[in-house]
mmCIF file of C-alpha atoms in Angstrom:
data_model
loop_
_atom_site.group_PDB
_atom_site.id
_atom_site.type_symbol
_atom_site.label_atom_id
_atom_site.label_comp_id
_atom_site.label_asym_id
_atom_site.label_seq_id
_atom_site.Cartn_x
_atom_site.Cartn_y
_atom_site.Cartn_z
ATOM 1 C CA UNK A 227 33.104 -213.665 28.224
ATOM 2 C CA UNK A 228 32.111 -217.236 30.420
ATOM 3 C CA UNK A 229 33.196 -219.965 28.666
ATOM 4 C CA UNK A 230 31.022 -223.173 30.045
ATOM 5 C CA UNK A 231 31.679 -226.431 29.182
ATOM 6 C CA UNK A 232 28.341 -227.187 27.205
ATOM 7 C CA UNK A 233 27.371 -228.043 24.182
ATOM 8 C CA UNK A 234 26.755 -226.214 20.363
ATOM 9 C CA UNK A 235 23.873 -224.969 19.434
ATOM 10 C CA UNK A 236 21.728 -226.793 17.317
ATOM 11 C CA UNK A 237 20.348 -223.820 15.354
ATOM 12 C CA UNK A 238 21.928 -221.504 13.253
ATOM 13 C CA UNK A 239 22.602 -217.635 14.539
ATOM 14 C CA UNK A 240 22.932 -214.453 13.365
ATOM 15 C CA UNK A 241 22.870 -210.713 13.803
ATOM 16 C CA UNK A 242 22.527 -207.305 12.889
ATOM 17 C CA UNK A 243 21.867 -203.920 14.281
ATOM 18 C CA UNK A 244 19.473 -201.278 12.883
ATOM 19 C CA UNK A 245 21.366 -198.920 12.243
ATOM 20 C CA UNK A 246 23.578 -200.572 10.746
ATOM 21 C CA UNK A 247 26.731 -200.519 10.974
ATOM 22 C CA UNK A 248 26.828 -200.166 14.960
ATOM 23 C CA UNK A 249 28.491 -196.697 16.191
ATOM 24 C CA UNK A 250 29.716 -196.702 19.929
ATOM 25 C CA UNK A 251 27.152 -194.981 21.096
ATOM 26 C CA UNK A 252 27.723 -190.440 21.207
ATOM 27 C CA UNK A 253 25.879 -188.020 23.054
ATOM 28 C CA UNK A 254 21.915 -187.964 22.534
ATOM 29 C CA UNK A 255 22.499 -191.218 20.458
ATOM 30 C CA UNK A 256 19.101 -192.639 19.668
ATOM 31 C CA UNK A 257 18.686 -196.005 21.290
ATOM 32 C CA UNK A 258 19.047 -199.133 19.012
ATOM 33 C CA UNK A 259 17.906 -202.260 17.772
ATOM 34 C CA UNK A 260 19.214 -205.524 17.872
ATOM 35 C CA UNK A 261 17.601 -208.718 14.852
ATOM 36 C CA UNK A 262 18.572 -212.259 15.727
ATOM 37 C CA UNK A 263 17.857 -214.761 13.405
ATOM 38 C CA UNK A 264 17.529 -217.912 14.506
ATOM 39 C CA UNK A 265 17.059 -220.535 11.739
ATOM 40 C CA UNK A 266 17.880 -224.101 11.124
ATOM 41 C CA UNK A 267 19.972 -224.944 8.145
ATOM 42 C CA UNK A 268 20.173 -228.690 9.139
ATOM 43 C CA UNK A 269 18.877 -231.650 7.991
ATOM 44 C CA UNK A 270 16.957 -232.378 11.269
ATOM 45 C CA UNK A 271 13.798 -231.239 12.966
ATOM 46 C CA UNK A 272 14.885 -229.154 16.062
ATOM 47 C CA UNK A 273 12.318 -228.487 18.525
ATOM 48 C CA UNK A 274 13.355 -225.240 20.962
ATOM 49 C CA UNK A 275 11.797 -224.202 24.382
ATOM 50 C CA UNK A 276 14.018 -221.174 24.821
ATOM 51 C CA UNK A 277 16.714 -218.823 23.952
ATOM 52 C CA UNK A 278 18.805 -216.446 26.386
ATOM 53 C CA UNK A 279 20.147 -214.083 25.280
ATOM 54 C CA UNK A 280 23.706 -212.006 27.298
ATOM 55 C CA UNK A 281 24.704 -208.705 26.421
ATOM 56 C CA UNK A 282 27.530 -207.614 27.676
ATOM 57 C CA UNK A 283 26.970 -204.164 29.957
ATOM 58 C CA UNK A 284 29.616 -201.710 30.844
ATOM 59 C CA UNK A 285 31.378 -198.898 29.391
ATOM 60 C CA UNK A 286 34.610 -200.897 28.145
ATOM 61 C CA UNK A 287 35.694 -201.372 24.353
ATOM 62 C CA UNK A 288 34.026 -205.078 25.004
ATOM 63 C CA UNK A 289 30.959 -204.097 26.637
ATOM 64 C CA UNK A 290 27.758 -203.871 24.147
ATOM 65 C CA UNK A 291 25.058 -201.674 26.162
ATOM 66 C CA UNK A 292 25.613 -199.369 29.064
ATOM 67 C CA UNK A 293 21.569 -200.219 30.471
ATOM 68 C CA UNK A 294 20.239 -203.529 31.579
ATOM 69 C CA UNK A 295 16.728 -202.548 30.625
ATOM 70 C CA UNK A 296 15.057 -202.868 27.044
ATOM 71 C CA UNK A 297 12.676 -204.904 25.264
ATOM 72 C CA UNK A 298 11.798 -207.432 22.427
ATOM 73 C CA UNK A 299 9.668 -209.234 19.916
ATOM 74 C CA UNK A 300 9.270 -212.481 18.174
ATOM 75 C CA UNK A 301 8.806 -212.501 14.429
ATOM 76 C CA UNK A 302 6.933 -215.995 14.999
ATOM 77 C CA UNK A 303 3.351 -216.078 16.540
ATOM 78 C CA UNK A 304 3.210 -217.705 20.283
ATOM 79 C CA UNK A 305 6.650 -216.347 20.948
ATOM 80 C CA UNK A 306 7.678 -214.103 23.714
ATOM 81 C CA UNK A 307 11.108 -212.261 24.125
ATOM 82 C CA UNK A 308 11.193 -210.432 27.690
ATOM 83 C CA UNK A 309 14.070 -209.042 29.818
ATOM 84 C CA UNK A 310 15.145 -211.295 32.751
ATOM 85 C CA UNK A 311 15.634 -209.904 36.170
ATOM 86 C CA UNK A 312 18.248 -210.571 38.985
ATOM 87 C CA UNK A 313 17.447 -213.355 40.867
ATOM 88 C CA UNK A 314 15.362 -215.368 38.226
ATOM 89 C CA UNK A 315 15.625 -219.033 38.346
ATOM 90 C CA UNK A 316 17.160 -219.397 34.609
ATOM 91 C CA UNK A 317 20.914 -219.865 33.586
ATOM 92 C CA UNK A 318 22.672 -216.551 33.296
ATOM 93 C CA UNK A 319 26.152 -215.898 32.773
ATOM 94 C CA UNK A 320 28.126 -214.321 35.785
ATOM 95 C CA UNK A 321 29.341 -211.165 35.675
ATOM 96 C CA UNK A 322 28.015 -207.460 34.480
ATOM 97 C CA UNK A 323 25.378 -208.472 31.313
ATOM 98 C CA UNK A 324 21.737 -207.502 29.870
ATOM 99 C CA UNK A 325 19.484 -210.401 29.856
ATOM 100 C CA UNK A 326 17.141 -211.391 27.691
ATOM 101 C CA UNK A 327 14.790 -214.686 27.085
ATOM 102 C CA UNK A 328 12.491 -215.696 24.438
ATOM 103 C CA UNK A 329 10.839 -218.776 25.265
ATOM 104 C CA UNK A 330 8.548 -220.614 22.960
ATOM 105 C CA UNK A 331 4.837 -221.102 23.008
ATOM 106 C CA UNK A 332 4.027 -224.471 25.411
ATOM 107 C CA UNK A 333 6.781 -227.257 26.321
ATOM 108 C CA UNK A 334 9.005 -225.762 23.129
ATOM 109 C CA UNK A 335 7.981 -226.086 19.366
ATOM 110 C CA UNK A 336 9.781 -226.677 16.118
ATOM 111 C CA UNK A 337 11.785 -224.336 14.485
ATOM 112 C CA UNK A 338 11.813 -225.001 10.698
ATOM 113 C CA UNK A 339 13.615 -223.422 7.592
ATOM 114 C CA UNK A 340 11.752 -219.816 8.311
ATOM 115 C CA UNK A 341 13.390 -219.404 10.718
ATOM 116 C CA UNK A 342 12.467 -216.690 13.732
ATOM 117 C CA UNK A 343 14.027 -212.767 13.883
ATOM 118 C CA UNK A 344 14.027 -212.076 17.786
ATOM 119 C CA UNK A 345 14.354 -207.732 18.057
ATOM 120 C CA UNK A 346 15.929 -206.350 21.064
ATOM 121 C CA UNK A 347 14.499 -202.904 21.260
ATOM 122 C CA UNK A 348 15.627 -199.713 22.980
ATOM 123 C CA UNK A 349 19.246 -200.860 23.791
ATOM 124 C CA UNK A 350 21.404 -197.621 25.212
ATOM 125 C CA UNK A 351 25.386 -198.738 23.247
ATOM 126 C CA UNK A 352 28.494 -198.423 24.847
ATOM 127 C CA UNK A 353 30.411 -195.376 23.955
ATOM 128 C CA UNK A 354 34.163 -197.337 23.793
ATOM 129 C CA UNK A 355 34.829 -198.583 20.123
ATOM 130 C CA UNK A 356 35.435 -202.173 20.067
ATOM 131 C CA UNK A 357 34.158 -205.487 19.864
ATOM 132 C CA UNK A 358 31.357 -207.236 21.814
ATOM 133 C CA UNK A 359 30.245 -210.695 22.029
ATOM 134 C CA UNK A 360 26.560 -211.419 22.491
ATOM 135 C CA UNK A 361 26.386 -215.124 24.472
ATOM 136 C CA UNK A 362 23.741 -217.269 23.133
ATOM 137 C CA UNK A 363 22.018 -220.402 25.227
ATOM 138 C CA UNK A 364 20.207 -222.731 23.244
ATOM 139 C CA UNK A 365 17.537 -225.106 25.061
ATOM 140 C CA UNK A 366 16.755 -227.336 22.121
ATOM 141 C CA UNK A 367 16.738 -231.233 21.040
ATOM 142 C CA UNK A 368 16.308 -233.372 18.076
ATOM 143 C CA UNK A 369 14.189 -235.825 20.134
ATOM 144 C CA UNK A 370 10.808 -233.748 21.513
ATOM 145 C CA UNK A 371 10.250 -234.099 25.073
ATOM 146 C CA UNK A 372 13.712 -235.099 26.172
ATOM 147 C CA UNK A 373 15.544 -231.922 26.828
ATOM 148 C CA UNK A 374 19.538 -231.548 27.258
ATOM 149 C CA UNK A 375 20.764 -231.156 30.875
ATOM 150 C CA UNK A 376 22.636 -228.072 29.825
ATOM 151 C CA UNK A 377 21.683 -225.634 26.981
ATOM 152 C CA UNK A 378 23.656 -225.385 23.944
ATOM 153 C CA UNK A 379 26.113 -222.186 23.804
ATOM 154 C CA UNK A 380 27.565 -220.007 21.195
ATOM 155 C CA UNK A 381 28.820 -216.369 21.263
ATOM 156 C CA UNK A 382 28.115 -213.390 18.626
ATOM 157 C CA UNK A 383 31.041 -210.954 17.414
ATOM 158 C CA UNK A 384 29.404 -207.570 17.025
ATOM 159 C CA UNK A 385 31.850 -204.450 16.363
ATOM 160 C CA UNK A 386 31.377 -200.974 17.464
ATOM 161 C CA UNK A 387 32.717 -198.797 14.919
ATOM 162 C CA UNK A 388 34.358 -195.275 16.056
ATOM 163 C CA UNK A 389 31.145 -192.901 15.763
ATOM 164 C CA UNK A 390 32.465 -190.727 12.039
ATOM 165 C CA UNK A 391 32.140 -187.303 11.358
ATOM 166 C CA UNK A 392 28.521 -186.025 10.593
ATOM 167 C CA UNK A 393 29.136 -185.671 6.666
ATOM 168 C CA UNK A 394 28.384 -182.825 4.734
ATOM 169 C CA UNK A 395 24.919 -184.363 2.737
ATOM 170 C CA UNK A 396 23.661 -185.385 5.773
ATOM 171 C CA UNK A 397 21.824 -181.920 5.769
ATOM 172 C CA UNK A 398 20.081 -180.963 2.980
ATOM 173 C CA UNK A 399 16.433 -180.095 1.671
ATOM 174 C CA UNK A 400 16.775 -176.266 2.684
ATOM 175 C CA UNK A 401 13.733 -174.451 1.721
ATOM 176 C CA UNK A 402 11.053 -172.139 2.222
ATOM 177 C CA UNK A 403 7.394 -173.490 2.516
ATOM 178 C CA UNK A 404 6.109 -170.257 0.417
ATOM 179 C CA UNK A 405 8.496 -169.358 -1.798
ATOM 180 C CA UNK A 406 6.716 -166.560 -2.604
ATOM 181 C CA UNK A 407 4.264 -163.917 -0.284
ATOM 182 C CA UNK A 408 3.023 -160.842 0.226
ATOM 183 C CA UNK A 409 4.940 -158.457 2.878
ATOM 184 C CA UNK A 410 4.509 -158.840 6.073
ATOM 185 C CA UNK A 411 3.365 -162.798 5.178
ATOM 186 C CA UNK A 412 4.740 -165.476 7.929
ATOM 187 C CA UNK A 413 7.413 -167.852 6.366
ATOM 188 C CA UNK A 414 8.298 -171.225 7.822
ATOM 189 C CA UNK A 415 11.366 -172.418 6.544
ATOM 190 C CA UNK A 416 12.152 -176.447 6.978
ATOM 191 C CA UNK A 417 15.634 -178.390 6.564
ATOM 192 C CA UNK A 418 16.824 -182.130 6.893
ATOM 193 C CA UNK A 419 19.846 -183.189 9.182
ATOM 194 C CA UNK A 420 21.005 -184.626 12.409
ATOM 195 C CA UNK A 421 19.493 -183.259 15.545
ATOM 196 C CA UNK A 422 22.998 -183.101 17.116
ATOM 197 C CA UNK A 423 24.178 -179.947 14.952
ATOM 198 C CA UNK A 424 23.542 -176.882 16.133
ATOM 199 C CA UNK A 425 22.314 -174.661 12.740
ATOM 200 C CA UNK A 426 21.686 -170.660 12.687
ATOM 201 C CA UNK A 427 19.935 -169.263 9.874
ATOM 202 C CA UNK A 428 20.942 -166.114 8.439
ATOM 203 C CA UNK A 429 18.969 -163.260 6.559
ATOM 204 C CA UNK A 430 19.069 -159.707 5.704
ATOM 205 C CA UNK A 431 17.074 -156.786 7.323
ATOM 206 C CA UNK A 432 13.687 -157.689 5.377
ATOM 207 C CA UNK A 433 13.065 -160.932 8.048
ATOM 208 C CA UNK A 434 11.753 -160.670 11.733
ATOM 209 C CA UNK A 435 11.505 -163.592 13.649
ATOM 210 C CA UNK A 436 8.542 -165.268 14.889
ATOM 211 C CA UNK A 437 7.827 -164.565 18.712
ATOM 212 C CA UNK A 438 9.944 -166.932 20.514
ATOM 213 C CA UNK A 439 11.796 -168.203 17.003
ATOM 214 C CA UNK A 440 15.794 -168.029 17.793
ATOM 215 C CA UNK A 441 18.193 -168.194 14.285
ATOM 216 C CA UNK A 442 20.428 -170.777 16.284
ATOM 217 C CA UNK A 443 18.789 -173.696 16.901
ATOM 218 C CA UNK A 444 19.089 -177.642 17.046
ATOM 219 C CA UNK A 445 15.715 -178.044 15.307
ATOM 220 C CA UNK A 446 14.488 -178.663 11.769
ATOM 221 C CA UNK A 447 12.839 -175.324 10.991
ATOM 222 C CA UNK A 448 12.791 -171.355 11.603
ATOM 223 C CA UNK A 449 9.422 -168.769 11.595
ATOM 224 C CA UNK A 450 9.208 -165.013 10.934
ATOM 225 C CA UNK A 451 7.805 -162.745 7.861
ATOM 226 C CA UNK A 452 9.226 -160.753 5.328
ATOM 227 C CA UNK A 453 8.630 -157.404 4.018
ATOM 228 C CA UNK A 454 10.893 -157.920 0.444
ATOM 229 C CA UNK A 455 12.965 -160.098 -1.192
ATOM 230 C CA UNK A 456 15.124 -162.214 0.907
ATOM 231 C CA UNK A 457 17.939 -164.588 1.058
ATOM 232 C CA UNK A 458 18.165 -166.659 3.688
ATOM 233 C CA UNK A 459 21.204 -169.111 4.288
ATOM 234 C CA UNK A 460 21.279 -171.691 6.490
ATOM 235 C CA UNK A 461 25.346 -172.613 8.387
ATOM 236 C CA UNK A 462 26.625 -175.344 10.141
ATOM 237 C CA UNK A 463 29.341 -176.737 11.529
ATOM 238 C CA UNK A 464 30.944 -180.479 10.903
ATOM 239 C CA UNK A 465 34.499 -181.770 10.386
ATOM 240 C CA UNK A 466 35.694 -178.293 11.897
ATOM 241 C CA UNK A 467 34.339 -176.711 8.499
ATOM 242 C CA UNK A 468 31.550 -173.947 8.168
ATOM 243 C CA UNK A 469 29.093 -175.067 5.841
ATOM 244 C CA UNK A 470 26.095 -172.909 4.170
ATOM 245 C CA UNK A 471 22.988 -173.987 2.228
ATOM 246 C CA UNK A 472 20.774 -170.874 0.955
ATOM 247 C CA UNK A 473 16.979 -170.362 -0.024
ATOM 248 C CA UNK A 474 15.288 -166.976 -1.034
ATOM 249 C CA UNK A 475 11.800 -166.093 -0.390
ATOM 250 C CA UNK A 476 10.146 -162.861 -2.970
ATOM 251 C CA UNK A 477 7.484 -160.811 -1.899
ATOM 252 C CA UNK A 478 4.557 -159.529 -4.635
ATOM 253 C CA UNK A 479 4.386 -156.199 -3.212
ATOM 254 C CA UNK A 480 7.516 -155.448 -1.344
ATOM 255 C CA UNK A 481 8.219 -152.843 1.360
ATOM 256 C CA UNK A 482 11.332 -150.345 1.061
ATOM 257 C CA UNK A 483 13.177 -148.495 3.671
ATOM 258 C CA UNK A 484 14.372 -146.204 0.448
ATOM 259 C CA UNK A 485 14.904 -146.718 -2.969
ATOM 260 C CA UNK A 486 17.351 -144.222 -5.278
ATOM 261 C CA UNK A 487 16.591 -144.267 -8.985
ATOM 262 C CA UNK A 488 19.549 -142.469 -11.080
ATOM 263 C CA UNK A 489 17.688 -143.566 -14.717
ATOM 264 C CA UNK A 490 13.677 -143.659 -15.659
ATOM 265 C CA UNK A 491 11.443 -145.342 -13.735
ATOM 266 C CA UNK A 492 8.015 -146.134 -14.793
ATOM 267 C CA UNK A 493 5.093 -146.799 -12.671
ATOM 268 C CA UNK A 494 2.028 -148.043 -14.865
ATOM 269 C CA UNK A 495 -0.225 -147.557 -12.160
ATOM 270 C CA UNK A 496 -1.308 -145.009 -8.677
ATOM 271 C CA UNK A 497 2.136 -143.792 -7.041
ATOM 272 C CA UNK A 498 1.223 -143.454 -3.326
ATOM 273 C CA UNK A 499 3.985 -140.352 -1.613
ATOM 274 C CA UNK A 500 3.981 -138.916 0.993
ATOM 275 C CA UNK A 501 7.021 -136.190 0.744
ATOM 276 C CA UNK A 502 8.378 -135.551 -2.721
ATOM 277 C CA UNK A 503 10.723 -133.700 -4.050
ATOM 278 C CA UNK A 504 12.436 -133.624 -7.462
ATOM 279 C CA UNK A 505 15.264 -131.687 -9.762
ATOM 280 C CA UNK A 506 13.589 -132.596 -13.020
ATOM 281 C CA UNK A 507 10.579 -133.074 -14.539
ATOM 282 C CA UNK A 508 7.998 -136.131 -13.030
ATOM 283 C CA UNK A 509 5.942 -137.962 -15.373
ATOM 284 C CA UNK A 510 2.958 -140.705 -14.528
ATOM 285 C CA UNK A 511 0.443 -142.247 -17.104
ATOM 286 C CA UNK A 512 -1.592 -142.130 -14.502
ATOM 287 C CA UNK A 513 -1.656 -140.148 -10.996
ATOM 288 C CA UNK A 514 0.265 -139.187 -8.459
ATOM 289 C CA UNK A 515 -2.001 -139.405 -4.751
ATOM 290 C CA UNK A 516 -1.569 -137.443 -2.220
ATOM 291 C CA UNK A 517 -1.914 -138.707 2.068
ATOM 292 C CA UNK A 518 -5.398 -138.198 1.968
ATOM 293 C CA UNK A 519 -6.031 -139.990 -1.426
ATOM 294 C CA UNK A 520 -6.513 -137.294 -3.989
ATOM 295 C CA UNK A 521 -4.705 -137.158 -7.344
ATOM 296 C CA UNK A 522 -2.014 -134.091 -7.195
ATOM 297 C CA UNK A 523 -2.541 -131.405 -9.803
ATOM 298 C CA UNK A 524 0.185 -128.844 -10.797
ATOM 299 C CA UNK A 525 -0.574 -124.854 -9.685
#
C-alpha cells in the first residue's frame, strides 16, 4: 500500500462484495462484484469531480484481483465509472493495481445525504486468503470551483476468507419432471447445486440414457426413459463424504423382463402371452389372447 502525504477524504466510504462474504477466489470461481458507497454524513455541502479507485492485483494474501480489466456503474444519473489504462494522465498509485475512475457529470457536482453506490463488475479475486486494501482518491471541496491541489486519500480493509467446504444443502431439489409415465416415456430429471461438483446419477435396469446423456456429469440435469418403476439416486462428493439424494419415477403400464407369481394373481382384463405353460389350473374373467389376437379355447 502507497502512503502519500495528502489529505482525508471529505466523504464517507464504504464497501461490500456480492457475494458476500468474499472467498479467495477457487477454480471456475464466478467473477465478482464490488458496491462502494460514497455518502456524506457531514454537515457541509461537498461538491466531487472524481473518485479513483486502486485495487490491489497479484496473487499474494494482500492482493484483491488477479486481472486489471473489469467494469462499473454509477447508481447516480450523469455518472460514469470506467477502468483507467497505463499511461493515463490521472494520479495512480505505483506499483501492481486495477484502476478504476468515476468522474462526475461536468466540472464535479454535489454529493448529498443519498449518497452514490459505484459497482465494480466482473472482478477475477485473488486465490491467497488474506486481507486487501482498496486505496481511495477523493477530488472534492467544500468551496465549488476551487479544487484541492492533491486529492483526498483513504484506504478500504476488505478480507478474503479461506474458500469453505461446499456444504451438504447446497444441493438439493432432486426430482423428476414427470413423476409418473408410460414405458418407454423420456424423463428429464433436474437438481440444484454448485457447478463445481461433479454428480452421477444412479438407477436400476428399467432407465436408458438419452443419446449423448452421461450419469456423471457437472450439470443440473440427466435424460433417458423408463420401461417400470424406478429409483433413481443422485451422489456426490463434498467434505471427503459420499452423499445421496433419491427420486422415483412409476410407469402406468410397465414392462417386465419376467415376473414369478407363487400366490393368485388376478388380471381383470385381456392377458396378452406368448408361451405359457402351467402346473395348475389358469383362471381369467375374461380371455386369454393368443400372438395373433384370438381368445384361446381349451380342446
Amino acid at each position: 500500500m502507497n502512503a502519500p502525504d495528502i489529505g482525508k477524504p471529505l466523504l464517507d466510504y464504504a464497501l461490500i462484495s456480492e457475494p458476500f462474504p468474499l472467498y479467495a477466489a477457487t477454480q471456475d470461481a464466478p467473477p465478482t462484484t464490488l458496491h462502494i458507497v460514497v455518502s456524506n454524513g457531514g454537515g457541509s455541502t461537498v461538491c466531487c469531480r472524481e473518485i479513483v479507485f486502486s485495487l490491489p492485483h497479484g496473487d499474494l494474501a494482500q492482493s484483491l484481483v488477479t486481472t486489471t480489466s473489469g467494469d462499473g456503474d454509477a447508481s447516480v444519473a450523469g455518472w460514469t465509472v470506467t477502468p483507467i489504462q497505463k499511461g493515463a494522465d490521472i494520479l495512480v498509485p505505483e506499483g501492481d493495481y486495477a484502476n478504476f475512475v468515476a468522474k462526475a457529470p461536468g466540472d464535479g457536482t454535489e454529493v448529498d445525504a443519498s449518497g452514490i453506490t459505484i459497482t465494480l463488475k466482473n472482478l477475477g479475486i485473488s486465490a491467497m486468503p488474506g486481507t486487501a486494501r482498496l486505496e481511495v482518491r477523493e477530488t472534492a471541496t467544500l468551496d465549488a470551483g476551487k479544487w484541492p491541489d492533491s486529492p483526498g486519500f483513504v484506504t478500504l480493509p476488505i478480507t478474503k476468507f479461506p474458500a469453505p467446504e461446499i456444504p451438504v444443502q447446497a444441493v438439493c431439489d432432486f426430482r423428476a419432471e414427470k413423476p409418473e409415465v408410460a414405458s418407454g416415456d423420456a424423463v428429464r430429471l433436474t437438481w440444484n447445486g454448485p457447478s463445481t461438483l461433479e454428480y452421477t446419477v444412479l438407477h436400476g435396469g428399467g432407465a436408458t440414457l438419452a443419446q449423448g446423456q452421461k450419469d456423471t456429469t457437472t450439470d443440473h440435469e440427466w435424460k433417458g426413459s423408463v420401461v417400470r418403476d424406478t429409483t433413481f439416486q443422485l451422489s456426490y462428493v463434498t467434505g471427503g463424504t459420499t452423499h445421496y439424494l433419491t427420486t422415483a419415477v412409476t410407469v402406468t403400464n410397465p414392462t417386465l423382463d419376467g415376473l414369478h407369481v407363487t400366490q393368485n394373481a388376478s388380471v381383470d382384463g385381456d392377458l396378452n402371452v406368448g408361451t405359457l405353460a402351467a402346473t395348475d389350473d389358469i383362471t381369467t374373467h375374461a380371455h386369454f389372447i393368443d400372438p395373433d389376437g384370438r381368445p384361446l379355447r381349451s380342446n
